[in-house]
Amino acid sequence: MKNNLIIETAHNLLDQYICSTDTIVDATMGNGHDTLFLSQRAKFVYAFDIQDQAIAETKKLLDNHSIHNVKLIKDSHEHILNYIHDFKGVIFNLGYLPNGDKQITTTKDTTLKAIENILPKLKKDGFILIVVYPGHKQGMEESIELSKYFQTLNQNIFKVLRTDLPFQDNQPPLIYFILKVKDESH
Ligand SMILES: C[S@@+](CC[C@H](N)C(=O)[O-])C[C@H]1O[C@@H](n2cnc3c(N)ncnc32)[C@H](O)[C@@H]1O
């Protein structure tokens, strides 16, 4: 049994929404665990990270599992649309690379910019899933800004689900799942 309830819950949500014909984007590849998970469910995965270490670790993991339906891209996630426009969903597992440089972390400005770019491109039933870590400084800033931003979304077009651990000490991680329930042009 896994002991990370938040990641386990995020994966359960993804299992519910990803089909074998879908293209999915992993906006924060890290050590590749989420990329591997997605590649085993989706048709194709685009995975982004700004660090060489993340690309190397993910490549190793995917090679060990003989995975070939993934493209690894070294670029920041606010540039996702430079590479792909047609996808079912995008996932963000925010923060810093486990076992890496803790100074290199996602930030509220680039995270928000990426999400603002992606939301209009989602089709009906498309989604963004975000795991936020408010236990460190940048994570807390991201958590506050994301919460403010999601409150401004059109409720007829987007449903915002939040899953958290409200009675746990030390600002535990939480999940936002944004589902587009209606195309914006309708
Ligand atoms: C918590 S880790 C992701 C964990 C990963 N999904 C896994 O399964 O191992 C966060 C990653 O986001 C990356 N990152 C930080 N800023 C980024 C940006 N602007 N664009 C893309 N990746 C970024 C970091 O380099 C780090 O590897």
CSV table of C-alpha atoms and ligand atoms in Angstrom, one decimal:
chain,number,residue,atom,x,y,z
A,1,MET,CA,0.0,0.0,0.0
A,2,LYS,CA,1.3,3.5,-1.0
A,3,ASN,CA,1.5,6.0,1.8
A,4,ASN,CA,1.2,9.3,-0.1
A,5,LEU,CA,-2.5,9.8,0.0
A,6,ILE,CA,-2.5,13.0,-2.1
A,7,ILE,CA,-0.5,11.4,-5.0
A,8,GLU,CA,-2.6,8.3,-4.7
A,9,THR,CA,-5.8,10.4,-4.9
A,10,ALA,CA,-4.4,12.4,-7.9
A,11,HIS,CA,-3.6,9.1,-9.7
A,12,ASN,CA,-7.0,7.8,-9.0
A,13,LEU,CA,-8.5,10.9,-10.6
A,14,LEU,CA,-6.2,10.6,-13.6
A,15,ASP,CA,-7.2,6.9,-14.0
A,16,GLN,CA,-10.8,8.0,-14.1
A,17,TYR,CA,-10.3,10.7,-16.8
A,18,ILE,CA,-7.5,9.4,-19.1
A,19,CYS,CA,-8.3,7.1,-22.0
A,20,SER,CA,-5.9,5.1,-24.1
A,21,THR,CA,-6.6,7.5,-27.1
A,22,ASP,CA,-5.6,10.6,-25.2
A,23,THR,CA,-2.6,12.9,-25.4
A,24,ILE,CA,-1.5,14.2,-22.0
A,25,VAL,CA,1.1,16.7,-20.9
A,26,ASP,CA,3.2,16.4,-17.8
A,27,ALA,CA,4.2,20.0,-17.1
A,28,THR,CA,6.7,19.1,-14.4
A,29,MET,CA,8.5,15.8,-15.3
A,30,GLY,CA,10.9,15.7,-12.3
A,31,ASN,CA,12.2,12.2,-11.8
A,32,GLY,CA,9.6,10.9,-14.2
A,33,HIS,CA,7.3,8.9,-11.9
A,34,ASP,CA,4.2,10.8,-13.1
A,35,THR,CA,5.4,10.7,-16.7
A,36,LEU,CA,5.7,6.9,-16.5
A,37,PHE,CA,2.2,6.6,-14.9
A,38,LEU,CA,0.7,8.7,-17.7
A,39,SER,CA,2.5,6.9,-20.5
A,40,GLN,CA,1.0,3.6,-19.3
A,41,ARG,CA,-2.5,5.0,-19.6
A,42,ALA,CA,-2.5,7.6,-22.5
A,43,LYS,CA,-1.7,7.3,-26.2
A,44,PHE,CA,1.1,9.8,-26.0
A,45,VAL,CA,2.7,12.0,-23.4
A,46,TYR,CA,4.7,15.3,-23.7
A,47,ALA,CA,6.8,15.9,-20.6
A,48,PHE,CA,8.4,19.3,-19.7
A,49,ASP,CA,11.1,20.3,-17.2
A,50,ILE,CA,13.8,23.0,-17.1
A,51,GLN,CA,16.5,20.8,-15.6
A,52,ASP,CA,18.9,18.4,-17.4
A,53,GLN,CA,18.8,16.2,-14.3
A,54,ALA,CA,15.1,15.7,-14.7
A,55,ILE,CA,15.4,14.8,-18.3
A,56,ALA,CA,18.2,12.3,-17.6
A,57,GLU,CA,16.3,10.6,-14.7
A,58,THR,CA,13.1,10.4,-16.6
A,59,LYS,CA,14.8,9.0,-19.7
A,60,LYS,CA,16.4,6.3,-17.5
A,61,LEU,CA,13.1,5.4,-15.9
A,62,LEU,CA,11.3,5.2,-19.2
A,63,ASP,CA,14.0,3.2,-20.8
A,64,ASN,CA,13.9,0.7,-17.9
A,65,HIS,CA,10.2,0.2,-18.6
A,66,SER,CA,10.6,0.1,-22.4
A,67,ILE,CA,8.3,3.1,-22.8
A,68,HIS,CA,8.3,4.8,-26.3
A,69,ASN,CA,5.2,7.0,-26.3
A,70,VAL,CA,6.8,10.0,-24.6
A,71,LYS,CA,8.5,13.1,-25.8
A,72,LEU,CA,10.8,14.8,-23.2
A,73,ILE,CA,11.2,18.5,-23.7
A,74,LYS,CA,13.6,20.8,-21.9
A,75,ASP,CA,11.6,24.0,-21.6
A,76,SER,CA,9.5,25.9,-19.1
A,77,HIS,CA,5.9,24.9,-19.0
A,78,GLU,CA,4.6,28.4,-19.9
A,79,HIS,CA,5.9,27.5,-23.4
A,80,ILE,CA,3.9,24.3,-23.8
A,81,LEU,CA,1.8,25.8,-26.6
A,82,ASN,CA,5.0,26.2,-28.7
A,83,TYR,CA,5.1,22.4,-28.9
A,84,ILE,CA,1.5,21.1,-28.7
A,85,HIS,CA,-2.0,22.5,-29.0
A,86,ASP,CA,-4.2,19.4,-29.0
A,87,PHE,CA,-4.3,17.5,-25.6
A,88,LYS,CA,-6.8,16.1,-23.3
A,89,GLY,CA,-5.2,17.2,-20.0
A,90,VAL,CA,-2.2,18.6,-18.3
A,91,ILE,CA,-0.7,17.7,-14.9
A,92,PHE,CA,1.5,19.8,-12.6
A,93,ASN,CA,3.3,18.3,-9.6
A,94,LEU,CA,4.7,21.6,-8.3
A,95,GLY,CA,7.8,22.3,-6.2
A,96,TYR,CA,11.4,21.2,-6.5
A,97,LEU,CA,13.0,18.0,-7.9
A,98,PRO,CA,13.2,15.4,-5.1
A,99,ASN,CA,16.9,14.6,-4.5
A,100,GLY,CA,17.8,17.7,-6.6
A,101,ASP,CA,18.5,21.4,-6.1
A,102,LYS,CA,15.8,22.8,-3.8
A,103,GLN,CA,16.4,26.3,-5.0
A,104,ILE,CA,15.1,25.3,-8.5
A,105,THR,CA,11.4,25.2,-7.9
A,106,THR,CA,8.2,26.1,-9.7
A,107,THR,CA,7.1,29.7,-9.1
A,108,LYS,CA,3.7,31.4,-8.9
A,109,ASP,CA,4.3,33.6,-12.0
A,110,THR,CA,5.3,30.9,-14.4
A,111,THR,CA,2.8,28.4,-13.0
A,112,LEU,CA,-0.1,30.8,-13.3
A,113,LYS,CA,1.1,31.9,-16.8
A,114,ALA,CA,1.2,28.3,-17.9
A,115,ILE,CA,-2.3,27.6,-16.5
A,116,GLU,CA,-3.7,30.7,-18.1
A,117,ASN,CA,-2.3,29.6,-21.5
A,118,ILE,CA,-3.6,26.1,-21.2
A,119,LEU,CA,-7.2,26.6,-19.9
A,120,PRO,CA,-8.6,28.2,-23.2
A,121,LYS,CA,-7.0,25.3,-25.2
A,122,LEU,CA,-8.8,22.6,-23.3
A,123,LYS,CA,-11.8,21.0,-25.0
A,124,LYS,CA,-14.9,19.8,-23.2
A,125,ASP,CA,-13.9,17.1,-20.7
A,126,GLY,CA,-10.3,18.3,-20.8
A,127,PHE,CA,-8.6,18.9,-17.4
A,128,ILE,CA,-5.7,20.3,-15.5
A,129,LEU,CA,-4.6,18.5,-12.4
A,130,ILE,CA,-2.2,20.3,-10.0
A,131,VAL,CA,-0.5,19.1,-6.8
A,132,VAL,CA,0.5,22.1,-4.7
A,133,TYR,CA,3.0,22.0,-1.8
A,134,PRO,CA,2.3,25.0,0.5
A,135,GLY,CA,4.8,23.7,3.1
A,136,HIS,CA,7.7,25.7,1.5
A,137,LYS,CA,7.8,29.4,0.6
A,138,GLN,CA,7.2,29.4,-3.1
A,139,GLY,CA,4.6,26.6,-2.7
A,140,MET,CA,2.7,28.7,-0.3
A,141,GLU,CA,2.8,31.7,-2.7
A,142,GLU,CA,1.6,29.4,-5.5
A,143,SER,CA,-1.2,28.0,-3.3
A,144,ILE,CA,-2.5,31.5,-2.5
A,145,GLU,CA,-2.3,32.8,-6.1
A,146,LEU,CA,-3.9,29.7,-7.6
A,147,SER,CA,-6.7,29.8,-5.1
A,148,LYS,CA,-7.4,33.5,-6.0
A,149,TYR,CA,-7.2,32.8,-9.7
A,150,PHE,CA,-9.5,29.7,-9.7
A,151,GLN,CA,-12.2,31.8,-8.0
A,152,THR,CA,-12.3,34.0,-11.1
A,153,LEU,CA,-13.0,31.2,-13.5
A,154,ASN,CA,-16.4,31.0,-15.3
A,155,GLN,CA,-18.3,28.5,-13.2
A,156,ASN,CA,-20.4,27.5,-16.3
A,157,ILE,CA,-17.3,26.4,-18.1
A,158,PHE,CA,-14.9,25.1,-15.4
A,159,LYS,CA,-15.6,23.0,-12.3
A,160,VAL,CA,-12.8,23.4,-9.7
A,161,LEU,CA,-12.3,20.4,-7.4
A,162,ARG,CA,-10.0,20.8,-4.4
A,163,THR,CA,-8.9,17.8,-2.3
A,164,ASP,CA,-6.8,18.5,0.8
A,165,LEU,CA,-5.9,17.2,4.3
A,166,PRO,CA,-7.5,19.8,6.5
A,167,PHE,CA,-6.5,18.5,9.9
A,168,GLN,CA,-2.9,17.6,9.1
A,169,ASP,CA,0.0,19.7,10.6
A,170,ASN,CA,2.7,21.4,8.5
A,171,GLN,CA,0.8,22.6,5.4
A,172,PRO,CA,0.4,19.2,3.6
A,173,PRO,CA,0.1,19.1,-0.2
A,174,LEU,CA,-3.3,19.5,-1.9
A,175,ILE,CA,-4.8,18.8,-5.3
A,176,TYR,CA,-6.7,21.1,-7.7
A,177,PHE,CA,-8.5,19.4,-10.5
A,178,ILE,CA,-10.0,21.8,-13.1
A,179,LEU,CA,-12.5,20.2,-15.5
A,180,LYS,CA,-13.8,22.0,-18.5
A,181,VAL,CA,-17.4,21.0,-18.7
A,182,LYS,CA,-18.4,23.2,-21.7
A,183,ASP,CA,-16.6,24.5,-24.8
A,184,GLU,CA,-16.0,28.3,-24.4
A,185,SER,CA,-17.4,29.1,-27.8
A,186,HIS,CA,-20.9,27.7,-26.9
B,1,LIG,C1,8.0,18.0,-7.6
B,1,LIG,S1,9.0,17.9,-9.1
B,1,LIG,C2,7.9,16.9,-10.1
B,1,LIG,C3,7.9,15.5,-9.7
B,1,LIG,C4,7.6,14.6,-10.9
B,1,LIG,N1,6.3,14.8,-11.5
B,1,LIG,C5,7.9,13.1,-10.6
B,1,LIG,O1,7.0,12.3,-10.8
B,1,LIG,O2,9.0,12.8,-10.2
B,1,LIG,C6,8.8,19.5,-9.8
B,1,LIG,C7,9.7,19.7,-11.1
B,1,LIG,O3,9.2,20.9,-11.7
B,1,LIG,C8,10.4,21.4,-12.4
B,1,LIG,N2,10.1,22.8,-12.8
B,1,LIG,C9,10.3,23.9,-12.1
B,1,LIG,N3,10.0,25.0,-12.8
B,1,LIG,C10,9.6,24.6,-14.0
B,1,LIG,C11,9.1,25.2,-15.1
B,1,LIG,N4,8.9,26.5,-15.2
B,1,LIG,N5,8.7,24.4,-16.2
B,1,LIG,C12,8.8,23.1,-16.2
B,1,LIG,N6,9.3,22.4,-15.1
B,1,LIG,C13,9.6,23.1,-14.0
B,1,LIG,C14,11.5,21.2,-11.5
B,1,LIG,O4,12.7,21.2,-12.2
B,1,LIG,C15,11.2,19.8,-10.9
B,1,LIG,O5,11.8,18.8,-11.5
